[in-house]
Coordinates of C-alpha atoms in Angstrom, one line a residue:
M227 CA -71.8 172.9 225.9
S228 CA -69.5 173.3 228.8
E229 CA -68.3 176.9 229.7
K230 CA -65.0 175.5 230.4
F231 CA -64.4 174.9 226.8
D232 CA -63.9 177.8 224.5
V233 CA -65.0 176.8 221.1
D234 CA -64.0 179.9 219.3
A235 CA -60.5 180.6 220.7
P236 CA -58.9 183.9 219.8
T237 CA -55.6 182.5 218.9
L238 CA -52.4 184.3 217.7
S239 CA -52.7 183.1 214.3
R240 CA -56.5 184.6 213.9
Y241 CA -55.1 187.9 215.5
V242 CA -52.1 188.5 213.3
M243 CA -54.5 187.6 210.0
A244 CA -57.0 189.5 211.0
N245 CA -55.0 192.6 211.6
T246 CA -52.4 192.1 208.9
K247 CA -53.7 190.0 206.1
D248 CA -50.1 189.1 205.5
T249 CA -49.7 185.4 205.6
E250 CA -45.9 185.4 205.7
L251 CA -46.3 187.5 209.0
V252 CA -48.6 184.7 210.0
I253 CA -46.0 182.4 209.5
L254 CA -43.4 184.3 211.2
L255 CA -45.3 184.9 214.3
N256 CA -46.0 181.1 214.3
S257 CA -42.5 180.0 213.9
L258 CA -41.6 182.3 216.9
A259 CA -44.3 180.9 218.9
T260 CA -43.2 177.6 218.3
S261 CA -39.9 178.2 219.4
F262 CA -41.5 180.1 222.9
K263 CA -43.5 176.8 223.4
L264 CA -40.1 174.8 222.9
I265 CA -38.2 177.2 225.4
A266 CA -41.3 177.2 228.0
S267 CA -41.0 173.3 228.0
A268 CA -37.0 173.5 228.5
V269 CA -37.4 176.1 231.2
G270 CA -40.2 174.2 232.9
R271 CA -38.0 170.9 233.0
A272 CA -34.5 172.5 233.5
G273 CA -34.4 170.7 237.0
V274 CA -35.3 167.3 236.0
A275 CA -33.5 167.5 232.8
Q276 CA -30.3 168.8 234.4
L277 CA -30.2 171.9 232.3
Y278 CA -28.9 174.2 234.9
G279 CA -25.4 175.4 235.0
L280 CA -22.9 176.7 232.5
A281 CA -22.3 175.5 228.9
G282 CA -18.6 176.1 229.3
E283 CA -18.6 179.1 226.6
V284 CA -19.4 182.8 226.3
N285 CA -21.7 184.5 223.9
S286 CA -21.0 187.5 221.4
T287 CA -21.1 190.0 224.4
G288 CA -18.8 188.3 226.8
D289 CA -21.4 186.7 229.0
D290 CA -21.1 183.1 230.3
Q291 CA -23.6 180.9 228.3
K292 CA -25.8 178.8 230.2
K293 CA -27.0 175.4 229.1
L294 CA -30.5 176.8 228.4
D295 CA -28.8 179.9 226.5
V296 CA -27.3 177.5 223.8
M297 CA -30.6 175.3 223.8
S298 CA -33.1 178.3 223.6
N299 CA -30.6 179.8 220.7
D300 CA -30.6 176.4 218.8
M301 CA -34.5 176.1 219.0
M302 CA -35.1 179.9 217.8
I303 CA -32.4 179.6 214.8
N304 CA -34.0 176.3 213.8
A305 CA -37.8 177.6 214.0
L306 CA -36.9 180.7 212.1
V307 CA -34.4 179.3 209.2
N308 CA -36.9 176.9 208.4
S309 CA -40.1 179.2 208.5
G310 CA -39.1 180.1 204.8
V311 CA -39.7 184.0 205.6
C312 CA -36.5 185.0 207.1
S313 CA -33.5 186.1 205.3
V314 CA -31.2 187.6 208.1
L315 CA -30.9 186.5 211.9
V316 CA -29.1 188.3 214.8
S317 CA -28.8 186.5 217.9
E318 CA -27.3 187.4 221.4
E319 CA -25.6 184.2 221.5
N320 CA -23.8 184.5 218.1
E321 CA -20.8 186.8 217.4
E322 CA -22.0 187.1 213.6
P323 CA -25.2 187.3 211.6
I324 CA -27.0 184.3 210.3
I325 CA -27.4 184.8 206.8
V326 CA -30.3 182.2 205.6
P327 CA -29.9 179.9 202.6
A328 CA -31.4 181.5 199.6
D329 CA -33.7 178.5 199.0
K330 CA -35.2 179.2 202.6
A331 CA -34.9 182.9 202.7
G332 CA -38.1 185.2 202.9
K333 CA -38.7 188.9 203.5
F334 CA -37.9 189.3 207.2
C335 CA -34.9 189.9 209.3
V336 CA -35.2 189.0 212.9
A337 CA -32.8 190.0 216.0
F338 CA -33.4 188.3 219.4
D339 CA -32.2 187.6 222.7
P340 CA -33.4 183.8 223.2
L341 CA -33.2 184.0 227.0
D342 CA -33.0 187.2 228.6
G343 CA -32.0 186.9 232.3
S344 CA -30.6 183.7 231.8
S345 CA -27.8 184.4 234.6
N346 CA -31.0 183.9 237.2
I347 CA -32.2 180.4 235.6
D348 CA -30.3 178.5 238.4
C349 CA -32.4 179.9 241.1
N350 CA -35.6 179.8 239.2
V351 CA -36.2 183.6 238.5
S352 CA -38.4 184.5 235.6
V353 CA -36.6 184.6 232.3
G354 CA -37.9 185.7 228.8
T355 CA -37.3 186.2 225.1
I356 CA -36.9 189.6 223.3
F357 CA -37.2 190.1 219.4
S358 CA -37.7 192.7 217.1
V359 CA -38.5 192.1 212.9
Y360 CA -37.4 194.3 210.2
E361 CA -38.4 193.9 206.6
K362 CA -35.5 192.8 204.2
K363 CA -34.0 195.4 201.8
D364 CA -30.9 193.7 200.5
G365 CA -30.5 190.6 202.4
S366 CA -27.5 191.8 204.4
V367 CA -26.9 192.6 208.0
N368 CA -27.5 196.1 207.1
D369 CA -31.1 195.3 206.9
L370 CA -31.2 195.3 210.6
L371 CA -28.8 198.1 211.4
R372 CA -31.7 200.7 211.1
S373 CA -33.6 203.1 213.6
G374 CA -36.3 201.7 215.6
A375 CA -38.9 203.6 213.4
D376 CA -38.1 200.9 210.8
C377 CA -39.0 197.9 213.1
I378 CA -42.3 196.4 211.8
C379 CA -43.0 194.3 215.1
A380 CA -41.2 194.0 218.3
G381 CA -42.3 191.6 221.4
Y382 CA -41.2 189.7 224.4
C383 CA -42.2 186.3 225.8
A384 CA -42.3 185.7 229.7
Y385 CA -41.9 182.5 231.2
S386 CA -43.0 182.2 234.5
S387 CA -46.2 181.0 236.3
A388 CA -47.8 181.3 233.0
V389 CA -46.3 181.7 229.5
E390 CA -47.2 185.3 228.1
L391 CA -46.4 186.8 224.7
V392 CA -46.7 190.5 224.5
F393 CA -46.1 191.9 220.8
T394 CA -47.0 195.2 218.8
F395 CA -46.7 196.1 215.3
Q396 CA -45.5 199.3 214.3
G397 CA -48.3 202.3 214.7
S398 CA -50.6 199.7 216.4
S399 CA -51.8 198.7 219.8
V400 CA -49.9 196.4 222.2
E401 CA -51.4 192.9 222.8
G402 CA -50.9 190.2 225.0
F403 CA -51.3 186.6 224.7
C404 CA -51.1 183.8 227.2
L405 CA -50.1 180.1 226.2
D406 CA -53.1 177.7 227.2
P407 CA -51.1 174.2 227.5
T408 CA -54.6 172.4 227.0
I409 CA -54.5 173.2 223.4
G410 CA -50.9 174.5 222.5
E411 CA -51.9 177.7 221.6
F412 CA -51.3 181.4 222.5
V413 CA -54.7 182.9 223.3
H414 CA -55.3 186.6 223.2
T415 CA -55.7 187.5 226.8
R416 CA -54.8 191.2 227.3
V417 CA -56.4 193.4 224.7
N418 CA -54.9 197.0 223.9
M419 CA -52.4 197.1 226.8
K420 CA -51.9 200.5 228.3
F421 CA -49.7 202.0 230.9
P422 CA -52.0 203.3 234.0
S423 CA -53.7 206.7 233.2
D424 CA -52.5 207.9 236.7
G425 CA -49.2 206.4 236.4
G426 CA -49.9 203.4 238.3
K427 CA -48.1 201.9 241.3
R428 CA -45.3 204.1 242.7
I429 CA -42.3 201.6 241.8
Y430 CA -38.9 202.2 240.7
S431 CA -36.6 199.3 239.4
C432 CA -32.8 199.6 238.8
N433 CA -29.5 198.0 240.2
E434 CA -28.8 200.5 242.9
G435 CA -25.3 198.6 243.2
N436 CA -24.4 200.8 240.4
F437 CA -25.6 204.1 242.2
V438 CA -22.1 205.3 242.7
H439 CA -21.3 205.2 238.8
W440 CA -24.4 207.1 237.7
D441 CA -24.7 210.8 236.7
Q442 CA -25.8 213.2 239.2
P443 CA -29.2 213.7 237.7
I444 CA -30.2 209.9 238.0
K445 CA -28.8 209.9 241.4
D446 CA -31.0 212.8 242.2
A447 CA -33.9 211.0 240.6
V448 CA -33.6 207.8 242.4
D449 CA -33.2 209.8 245.7
A450 CA -36.6 211.5 244.8
F451 CA -38.5 208.4 244.3
K452 CA -36.9 206.9 247.7
N453 CA -37.6 210.0 249.7
G454 CA -41.0 210.3 248.2
V455 CA -42.6 212.1 245.2
G456 CA -45.8 213.8 246.1
G457 CA -45.3 213.1 249.7
K458 CA -45.1 209.2 249.4
P459 CA -42.0 207.1 248.9
Y460 CA -41.9 204.6 246.1
S461 CA -41.3 200.9 246.5
A462 CA -38.1 199.3 244.9
R463 CA -38.5 196.2 243.0
Y464 CA -35.9 194.6 240.5
V465 CA -35.9 191.3 239.3
G466 CA -32.8 191.7 237.1
S467 CA -34.3 189.9 234.3
M468 CA -35.5 192.8 232.0
V469 CA -38.5 190.9 230.7
A470 CA -40.0 190.4 234.0
D471 CA -39.0 194.0 235.1
I472 CA -40.6 195.5 231.9
H473 CA -43.7 193.3 232.0
R474 CA -44.3 194.3 235.5
T475 CA -43.6 198.1 234.8
L476 CA -46.3 197.9 231.7
L477 CA -49.0 196.3 233.9
Y478 CA -48.6 198.1 237.1
G479 CA -47.0 201.3 236.3
G480 CA -43.4 203.0 237.6
I481 CA -40.2 203.3 236.1
Y482 CA -37.2 201.0 235.0
I483 CA -34.0 202.7 234.9
Y484 CA -30.7 201.0 233.4
P485 CA -28.7 204.2 232.4
A486 CA -25.4 205.0 230.9
D487 CA -22.7 205.5 233.7
N488 CA -19.1 205.7 234.2
K489 CA -18.5 202.0 234.2
S490 CA -20.7 201.6 231.1
P491 CA -20.8 204.8 229.1
K492 CA -22.7 203.3 226.3
G493 CA -25.3 201.6 228.7
K494 CA -25.5 197.7 229.4
L495 CA -28.5 196.6 227.3
R496 CA -28.3 195.6 223.9
C497 CA -30.0 198.3 221.5
L498 CA -31.0 195.8 218.5
Y499 CA -32.7 193.1 220.3
E500 CA -33.4 194.6 224.0
G501 CA -33.5 198.5 223.8
I502 CA -35.5 199.2 220.5
P503 CA -38.0 196.2 221.0
M504 CA -38.9 197.2 224.6
A505 CA -39.0 200.9 223.4
L506 CA -41.8 200.2 220.7
I507 CA -43.8 198.3 223.1
I508 CA -43.4 200.9 225.9
E509 CA -44.1 203.8 223.8
Q510 CA -47.2 202.2 221.9
A511 CA -48.6 201.5 225.2
G512 CA -48.6 205.0 226.1
G513 CA -45.1 205.0 228.1
I514 CA -41.9 207.0 227.4
A515 CA -38.8 205.2 226.3
S516 CA -35.8 207.4 227.0
T517 CA -31.9 207.1 226.7
G518 CA -31.5 209.4 229.5
L519 CA -28.2 211.4 228.7
F520 CA -26.5 209.7 225.9
N521 CA -24.2 211.0 223.3
G522 CA -24.6 214.4 224.8
K523 CA -28.3 214.8 224.5
V524 CA -31.7 212.9 226.0
G525 CA -33.6 211.4 223.2
R526 CA -35.9 208.6 222.4
V527 CA -34.7 204.9 222.1
I528 CA -36.7 204.2 219.3
E529 CA -34.6 207.1 217.3
L530 CA -31.3 205.2 217.7
T531 CA -29.7 203.6 215.1
P532 CA -27.3 200.8 215.8
D533 CA -23.9 201.0 214.6
A534 CA -23.2 197.1 215.2
I535 CA -25.3 194.3 215.9
H536 CA -24.5 194.0 219.4
C537 CA -24.0 197.6 220.5
K538 CA -25.4 198.7 223.6
C539 CA -27.4 201.7 224.6
P540 CA -29.1 203.1 228.1
I541 CA -32.7 202.6 228.9
I542 CA -35.2 204.6 231.2
M543 CA -38.7 203.3 230.4
G544 CA -41.9 204.3 232.3
G545 CA -45.0 206.4 232.3
P546 CA -44.9 209.8 231.6
R547 CA -45.4 210.8 235.5
D548 CA -42.3 208.9 236.5
V549 CA -40.1 209.7 233.5
G550 CA -41.1 213.3 234.1
V551 CA -39.2 213.0 237.6
V552 CA -36.1 212.2 235.8
Y553 CA -36.5 214.8 233.2
D554 CA -36.9 217.6 235.8
C555 CA -33.7 216.3 237.4
Y556 CA -32.1 216.7 234.1
K557 CA -33.4 220.2 233.7
K558 CA -32.2 221.2 237.1
H559 CA -28.8 220.5 235.8
G560 CA -29.1 222.7 232.5
V561 CA -29.7 219.3 230.2
A562 CA -32.5 220.0 227.7
V563 CA -35.0 217.1 227.5
P564 CA -38.0 216.2 225.1
E565 CA -41.5 217.1 226.0
L566 CA -43.6 214.6 227.7

C-alpha cells in the first residue's frame, strides 16, 4: 500500500469518541466541523463568488456585517439547530439568543463568533471561528451566562493556507486537527499542544494605536518588550484577527495583549465567545490568560461570569515568562497580581 494513503486516519470523530464516550458530543463536534468546512469553502471562494464587501447591516455589537459574516452565521446556525443536540445558541451576529425548537433540542448550549477578524476578509487576511460549549440546565440563555469554569469545551478554527481546528475539553489537553481536503475530514495533527517551555519566540502582539489610552503598567510592559527584556528587544506581530494572533502565540510563544483602556474600560473582546474559550485553551496549554486590571483587580479570564451574552472583557494571554513582565509592571504600581 502506498505511503501516501493513510488507511487508519486519526479523525476528529474518532478522537472525541475515544476520549469522551459521549455520542452526543461526537455529533456536536461533527456538526461544528461541517460548518467549518462550509465556511472554509466560502472563504476560499470569496473572490470569485463576489462575497467581499458589506452586507448593509450591523451585528449585535454594532460592527458592520460583511457578506461572509452573514453567510458564516447562517451556516453555523443551520448546522447546530439541526444537529439535535443543542438547546440554546448565541452568536455575535444575533442580538438575541436562539432557542432551538423543542423537537430538535438537546443537552448543549453553544456560543460562537462565526467569522472572527472578518473586517480583514476583503484584503485576504486570515480569519477564523471561535466557540464555547456549556451543558444545558434549564434551556434558557442563563445556561450560557456562567463562569468559564463551567465551559465543557472550547475551540477555534483558523482559515488560512490550511484549515486548522484547535480545541480542548475542560480539564484535558489541547489538540489540533487539520482539514484534509482529499478525504474531507479533520485529521489529528497536533497532539497535546503546549506553550514552549522556555517561553518561545520573543513576540508581543497588540494594537499600539491604542497606546495613549492604556493604563501606565500596560504602557510600561509594552515599552519593556520593545526596549528589551533580558537584553533583547521583542518583535512586534499583530494580525488583527484574534484567531490568527492567538494561534501564533500558542505555537511560537510570546504574548497577546488587548487590555481595558480609557476608551474601552470593559475591554473590546466579547467574553462569552472570544475571551472565555481562548482562555480555556491558553491555560490548558500551559499559558496564562489574565484580564489585566479589570473591575479593580487583576484576575483570570476563565473566572469571569458574563452578565450579558455580548458583554466584553480585556485579555492578556501568553506564556508565564511574558505575562510575568506585565505582572511585574503592575506590582511596581502597587497592584496585587495572582501567582504565576
